[in-house]
Amino acid sequence: MNLSQFSTLRVAATDLNGQMRGKRVPAAYAAKLDKGAVRMPLSALNLDIWGADIENSPLVFETGDADGILFPTDRGPVPMPWLDTPSALVPMTMCNEDGTPFLGDPRQALTNVLERYTARGWSVMAATEMEFSLVDDTGKKLRPPHDPRSQRRLFGPDILSIDELDAFDDFFTELYNGCVTMGLPAQTIINEAGLGQFEVTLTHQAALRAADDAVLFKMLVRGIARRHGMAATFMAKPYSDDAGNGMHVHFSVLDQDGKNVFDNGGPEGTDTLMQAVAGCVQAMPASTLIFAPHGPSYARLVPGAHAPTGACWAYENRTAAIRIPGGPHVARRIEHRVAGGDINPYLMLACVLGAAIEGVDEGLTPPDPISGNAYEHDLPQLAPDWETAISRFESDPFIARCLPKMLIDNLVMTKRQELKKLAEMPSKDHWKLYLERV
């Protein structure tokens, strides 16, 4: 992309809550971005959901709130088609003063995990299923949007409805066009089970690129929705009595010859697949904080409400937390079904892929696959609430082998601060905080 066509640029990295933090700079900066022209406090990637510093964070007063250096990622600059003024965003990643990766940067944490696969001569391919809700946020509480044709408010679920998709044709046409403009590989769009709820599938690609694109896709959806007089949210549970938003991830692993290491020519998969599944299942209870990072996230994790609550796996079973889909054996893969739509894609993939490679490295054996309804099995459970999830994540030795200690410590401090501050906020107003931040 020729950045000289823009008068200004946005340069930003993603913080622990999935928020873009950065600066607006003159287009003349484009030529020197890869030389470290943009500096920003390391603590900027460790803010709470309100955007405030973390109290007693070692990144602030203990180190004098030292700067890091932002460098462009290999994702490259992308246009921002939801803005009226032609603009571009240059995704960045944070490094320390000496040029080493800052491991408090969630993108760097994912890169760190992927290096374990690279060391084996492997590469990870991933695809995301992004669920979101279109809402009317103009009143005191969230409401479903109006049908653009009749102007009557949506009143019930309409699963896989072509009619409802066509009702929002202008929005989805602009969304598809925006994906093309930004280089986001949007595939199918479906009407989901919730009020005004939809799912867009982004096709399989290199895992780091998949995480980049998930972050950018969220920005695009929210921006396009505003242009159409609505809000779009990836909140895990926009309405207490309706379906929640998830983000399912499918991943497979290719060797240096491009062969899927999970494929043994049959439906059951290789020993490597079983080891990766075992790692994912073992890490799951302590990983709840990554899959449900906010207080309201836990309203989605209710037995029988389509979101997995027990650590288990199965072949072709959508009630299981880990599903091995059917289909051609060459495409054998893992579908991880636990995360809410409100997660940080970098942290989610870092945690899941870190657990999988840990399972392979340790030669772990998974429990037997379940059959039937997962909610009727006696299974290790995900953390039942936010506070428990924070404590489990902080102390679990398996998590410590998957993620950098700095990131674990920073995230725990962030979530404990948010836990305290959210408790002081009326629950009826929580949606106003999270609506477009997650």
Coordinates of N, CA and C in Angstrom, one line a residue, residues 143-259:
R143 N -31.0 -3.3 23.1 CA -32.1 -3.9 22.5 C -31.7 -4.4 21.1
P144 N -32.5 -5.3 20.6 CA -32.2 -5.8 19.2 C -32.3 -4.6 18.2
P145 N -31.7 -4.7 17.1 CA -31.8 -3.7 16.1 C -33.1 -3.7 15.3
H146 N -33.4 -2.7 14.6 CA -34.6 -2.7 13.7 C -34.3 -3.4 12.4
D147 N -35.3 -4.1 11.9 CA -35.2 -4.6 10.5 C -35.2 -3.4 9.6
P148 N -34.1 -3.3 8.8 CA -34.0 -2.1 7.9 C -35.1 -1.9 6.9
R149 N -35.8 -3.0 6.6 CA -36.9 -3.0 5.6 C -38.2 -2.5 6.3
S150 N -38.6 -3.0 7.4 CA -39.9 -2.7 8.0 C -39.7 -1.7 9.1
Q151 N -38.5 -1.5 9.6 CA -38.2 -0.6 10.8 C -38.8 -1.2 12.1
R152 N -39.3 -2.5 12.0 CA -39.8 -3.1 13.2 C -38.6 -3.8 13.9
R153 N -38.6 -3.8 15.2 CA -37.4 -4.4 15.9 C -37.4 -5.9 15.8
L154 N -36.3 -6.5 15.6 CA -36.2 -8.0 15.6 C -36.7 -8.5 16.9
F155 N -37.5 -9.6 16.8 CA -38.2 -10.1 18.0 C -37.9 -11.5 18.4
G156 N -37.1 -12.3 17.6 CA -36.8 -13.6 18.0 C -35.7 -14.2 17.1
P157 N -35.2 -15.4 17.5 CA -34.1 -16.0 16.7 C -34.6 -16.4 15.4
D158 N -33.7 -16.5 14.4 CA -34.0 -16.9 13.1 C -32.8 -17.6 12.5
I159 N -32.5 -18.8 13.0 CA -31.3 -19.5 12.8 C -31.1 -19.8 11.3
L160 N -30.0 -19.5 10.7 CA -29.6 -19.7 9.3 C -30.6 -19.1 8.3
S161 N -31.2 -18.0 8.7 CA -32.2 -17.3 7.9 C -31.5 -16.5 6.8
I162 N -31.8 -16.8 5.5 CA -31.4 -16.0 4.4 C -32.2 -14.7 4.4
D163 N -33.4 -14.7 4.8 CA -34.3 -13.6 4.8 C -33.7 -12.5 5.7
E164 N -33.3 -12.9 6.9 CA -32.7 -11.9 7.9 C -31.4 -11.4 7.4
L165 N -30.6 -12.2 6.8 CA -29.3 -11.8 6.2 C -29.6 -10.7 5.1
D166 N -30.6 -11.0 4.3 CA -30.9 -10.0 3.2 C -31.5 -8.7 3.8
A167 N -32.2 -8.8 4.9 CA -32.7 -7.6 5.6 C -31.5 -6.6 5.9
F168 N -30.4 -7.2 6.2 CA -29.2 -6.3 6.5 C -28.2 -6.3 5.3
D169 N -28.7 -6.4 4.1 CA -27.9 -6.6 2.9 C -26.9 -5.4 2.8
D170 N -27.3 -4.2 3.0 CA -26.4 -3.0 2.9 C -25.2 -3.2 3.8
F171 N -25.5 -3.6 5.1 CA -24.5 -3.7 6.1 C -23.5 -4.8 5.6
F172 N -24.0 -6.0 5.3 CA -23.1 -7.1 5.0 C -22.4 -6.9 3.7
T173 N -23.0 -6.2 2.7 CA -22.3 -5.9 1.5 C -21.1 -5.0 1.8
E174 N -21.3 -4.0 2.6 CA -20.2 -3.1 3.0 C -19.2 -3.8 3.8
L175 N -19.6 -4.8 4.6 CA -18.7 -5.5 5.4 C -17.8 -6.4 4.5
Y176 N -18.4 -7.1 3.6 CA -17.6 -7.9 2.7 C -16.6 -7.1 1.9
N177 N -17.1 -5.9 1.4 CA -16.2 -5.0 0.6 C -15.1 -4.5 1.5
G178 N -15.4 -4.2 2.8 CA -14.3 -3.8 3.7 C -13.3 -4.9 3.9
C179 N -13.8 -6.2 4.0 CA -12.9 -7.3 4.2 C -11.9 -7.4 3.0
V180 N -12.5 -7.2 1.8 CA -11.6 -7.3 0.6 C -10.6 -6.2 0.7
T181 N -11.0 -5.0 1.0 CA -10.1 -3.8 1.0 C -9.0 -4.0 2.1
M182 N -9.3 -4.6 3.2 CA -8.3 -4.8 4.3 C -7.6 -6.1 4.1
G183 N -7.9 -6.9 3.2 CA -7.2 -8.2 3.0 C -7.6 -9.2 4.1
L184 N -8.9 -9.2 4.5 CA -9.4 -10.1 5.5 C -10.1 -11.2 4.8
P185 N -9.8 -12.5 5.0 CA -10.3 -13.6 4.2 C -11.7 -14.1 4.7
A186 N -12.7 -13.2 4.6 CA -14.1 -13.5 5.1 C -14.7 -14.5 4.1
Q187 N -15.3 -15.6 4.7 CA -15.9 -16.6 3.8 C -17.4 -16.5 4.1
T188 N -18.0 -17.5 4.8 CA -19.4 -17.6 5.0 C -19.9 -16.6 6.1
I189 N -21.1 -16.1 5.9 CA -21.8 -15.3 6.9 C -23.1 -16.1 7.1
I190 N -23.4 -16.3 8.4 CA -24.7 -17.0 8.7 C -25.4 -16.2 9.8
N191 N -26.7 -16.4 9.8 CA -27.6 -15.9 10.9 C -27.5 -16.9 12.1
E192 N -27.1 -16.5 13.2 CA -26.9 -17.4 14.4 C -28.2 -17.5 15.2
A193 N -28.0 -18.1 16.4 CA -29.2 -18.4 17.2 C -29.7 -17.3 18.1
G194 N -28.9 -16.2 18.2 CA -29.3 -15.1 19.1 C -30.0 -14.0 18.3
L195 N -30.6 -13.1 19.0 CA -31.3 -11.9 18.4 C -30.2 -11.0 17.7
G196 N -30.4 -10.8 16.4 CA -29.4 -10.0 15.7 C -28.0 -10.5 15.7
Q197 N -27.9 -11.9 15.9 CA -26.5 -12.5 16.0 C -26.1 -13.1 14.7
F198 N -24.9 -12.9 14.4 CA -24.3 -13.4 13.1 C -22.9 -14.0 13.3
E199 N -22.5 -14.8 12.4 CA -21.2 -15.4 12.5 C -20.5 -15.3 11.1
V200 N -19.3 -14.8 11.2 CA -18.5 -14.7 9.9 C -17.3 -15.6 10.1
T201 N -17.0 -16.5 9.1 CA -15.8 -17.4 9.2 C -14.7 -16.7 8.4
L202 N -13.5 -16.6 9.0 CA -12.3 -16.2 8.3 C -11.5 -17.5 8.0
T203 N -11.2 -17.7 6.8 CA -10.6 -18.9 6.3 C -9.2 -19.2 6.9
H204 N -8.8 -20.5 6.9 CA -7.5 -20.9 7.5 C -6.4 -20.3 6.8
Q205 N -5.4 -19.9 7.6 CA -4.2 -19.2 7.2 C -3.1 -19.4 8.3
A206 N -1.9 -18.8 8.1 CA -0.9 -18.9 9.2 C -1.5 -18.3 10.5
A207 N -1.2 -19.0 11.6 CA -1.9 -18.7 12.9 C -1.7 -17.2 13.3
L208 N -0.5 -16.7 13.1 CA -0.2 -15.3 13.5 C -1.1 -14.3 12.7
R209 N -1.1 -14.6 11.4 CA -2.0 -13.8 10.5 C -3.4 -13.9 10.9
A210 N -3.9 -15.1 11.3 CA -5.3 -15.3 11.7 C -5.6 -14.5 12.9
A211 N -4.6 -14.4 13.9 CA -4.9 -13.5 15.1 C -4.9 -12.1 14.7
D212 N -4.0 -11.6 13.8 CA -4.0 -10.3 13.3 C -5.3 -9.9 12.7
D213 N -5.8 -10.8 11.9 CA -7.0 -10.5 11.1 C -8.2 -10.5 12.0
A214 N -8.2 -11.4 13.1 CA -9.3 -11.4 14.0 C -9.5 -10.0 14.7
V215 N -8.3 -9.5 15.1 CA -8.3 -8.1 15.8 C -8.8 -7.1 14.8
L216 N -8.3 -7.1 13.6 CA -8.8 -6.1 12.6 C -10.2 -6.3 12.2
F217 N -10.7 -7.5 12.1 CA -12.1 -7.8 11.8 C -13.0 -7.2 12.8
K218 N -12.7 -7.3 14.1 CA -13.5 -6.7 15.1 C -13.6 -5.2 14.9
M219 N -12.5 -4.5 14.6 CA -12.5 -3.1 14.3 C -13.4 -2.8 13.2
L220 N -13.3 -3.5 12.1 CA -14.1 -3.3 10.9 C -15.6 -3.5 11.2
V221 N -16.0 -4.5 11.8 CA -17.4 -4.8 12.1 C -18.0 -3.6 12.9
R222 N -17.3 -3.2 14.0 CA -17.8 -2.2 14.8 C -17.9 -0.9 14.0
G223 N -16.9 -0.6 13.2 CA -17.0 0.7 12.4 C -18.1 0.7 11.4
I224 N -18.2 -0.4 10.7 CA -19.3 -0.5 9.6 C -20.7 -0.4 10.3
A225 N -20.9 -1.0 11.4 CA -22.2 -1.0 12.1 C -22.6 0.4 12.4
R226 N -21.6 1.2 12.9 CA -21.9 2.6 13.2 C -22.3 3.4 12.0
R227 N -21.8 3.1 10.9 CA -22.2 3.8 9.7 C -23.6 3.5 9.3
H228 N -24.1 2.4 9.8 CA -25.5 1.9 9.5 C -26.4 2.2 10.6
G229 N -26.0 3.0 11.6 CA -27.0 3.4 12.6 C -27.2 2.4 13.7
M230 N -26.2 1.4 13.8 CA -26.3 0.4 14.9 C -25.0 0.3 15.6
A231 N -24.9 -0.5 16.6 CA -23.6 -0.9 17.2 C -23.5 -2.4 17.0
A232 N -22.2 -2.8 16.9 CA -21.9 -4.3 16.8 C -21.0 -4.6 18.0
T233 N -21.4 -5.7 18.7 CA -20.6 -6.1 19.9 C -20.2 -7.6 19.8
F234 N -19.0 -7.8 20.3 CA -18.5 -9.2 20.5 C -18.6 -9.6 22.0
M235 N -19.4 -8.9 22.8 CA -19.6 -9.3 24.2 C -20.1 -10.7 24.2
A236 N -19.6 -11.4 25.3 CA -19.9 -12.8 25.4 C -21.4 -13.1 25.6
K237 N -22.1 -12.1 26.2 CA -23.5 -12.3 26.6 C -24.2 -11.0 26.5
P238 N -24.5 -10.5 25.3 CA -25.2 -9.2 25.3 C -26.5 -9.1 26.0
Y239 N -27.3 -10.2 26.0 CA -28.6 -10.3 26.7 C -28.6 -11.5 27.6
S240 N -29.0 -11.3 28.8 CA -28.9 -12.4 29.8 C -29.7 -13.6 29.4
D241 N -30.8 -13.4 28.6 CA -31.7 -14.6 28.3 C -31.6 -15.0 26.9
D242 N -30.4 -14.7 26.2 CA -30.3 -15.0 24.8 C -28.9 -15.7 24.6
A243 N -28.7 -16.2 23.4 CA -27.4 -16.9 23.1 C -26.2 -15.9 23.2
G244 N -25.1 -16.5 23.6 CA -23.9 -15.7 23.8 C -23.0 -15.8 22.5
N245 N -22.1 -14.9 22.4 CA -21.1 -14.8 21.3 C -19.8 -15.6 21.7
G246 N -19.4 -16.5 20.8 CA -18.2 -17.2 20.9 C -17.2 -16.9 19.8
M247 N -16.0 -17.4 20.0 CA -15.0 -17.4 18.9 C -14.4 -18.7 18.8
H248 N -14.8 -19.6 18.0 CA -14.3 -20.9 17.8 C -13.0 -20.8 16.9
V249 N -12.0 -21.6 17.2 CA -10.8 -21.6 16.4 C -10.5 -23.1 16.0
H250 N -10.3 -23.2 14.7 CA -9.8 -24.5 14.1 C -8.3 -24.4 13.8
F251 N -7.6 -25.4 14.1 CA -6.1 -25.3 13.8 C -5.6 -26.7 13.4
S252 N -4.7 -26.7 12.5 CA -3.9 -27.9 12.1 C -2.4 -27.5 12.0
V253 N -1.6 -28.5 11.9 CA -0.1 -28.3 12.0 C 0.5 -29.0 10.8
L254 N 1.3 -28.2 10.0 CA 1.9 -28.8 8.8 C 3.4 -29.0 9.1
D255 N 4.0 -30.1 8.5 CA 5.4 -30.3 8.7 C 6.1 -29.5 7.5
Q256 N 7.4 -29.6 7.4 CA 8.2 -28.9 6.5 C 7.9 -29.3 5.0
D257 N 7.2 -30.4 4.8 CA 6.8 -30.8 3.5 C 5.4 -30.5 3.2
G258 N 4.7 -29.8 4.1 CA 3.4 -29.4 3.9 C 2.4 -30.4 4.3
K259 N 2.8 -31.5 5.0 CA 1.9 -32.6 5.4 C 1.3 -32.3 6.7

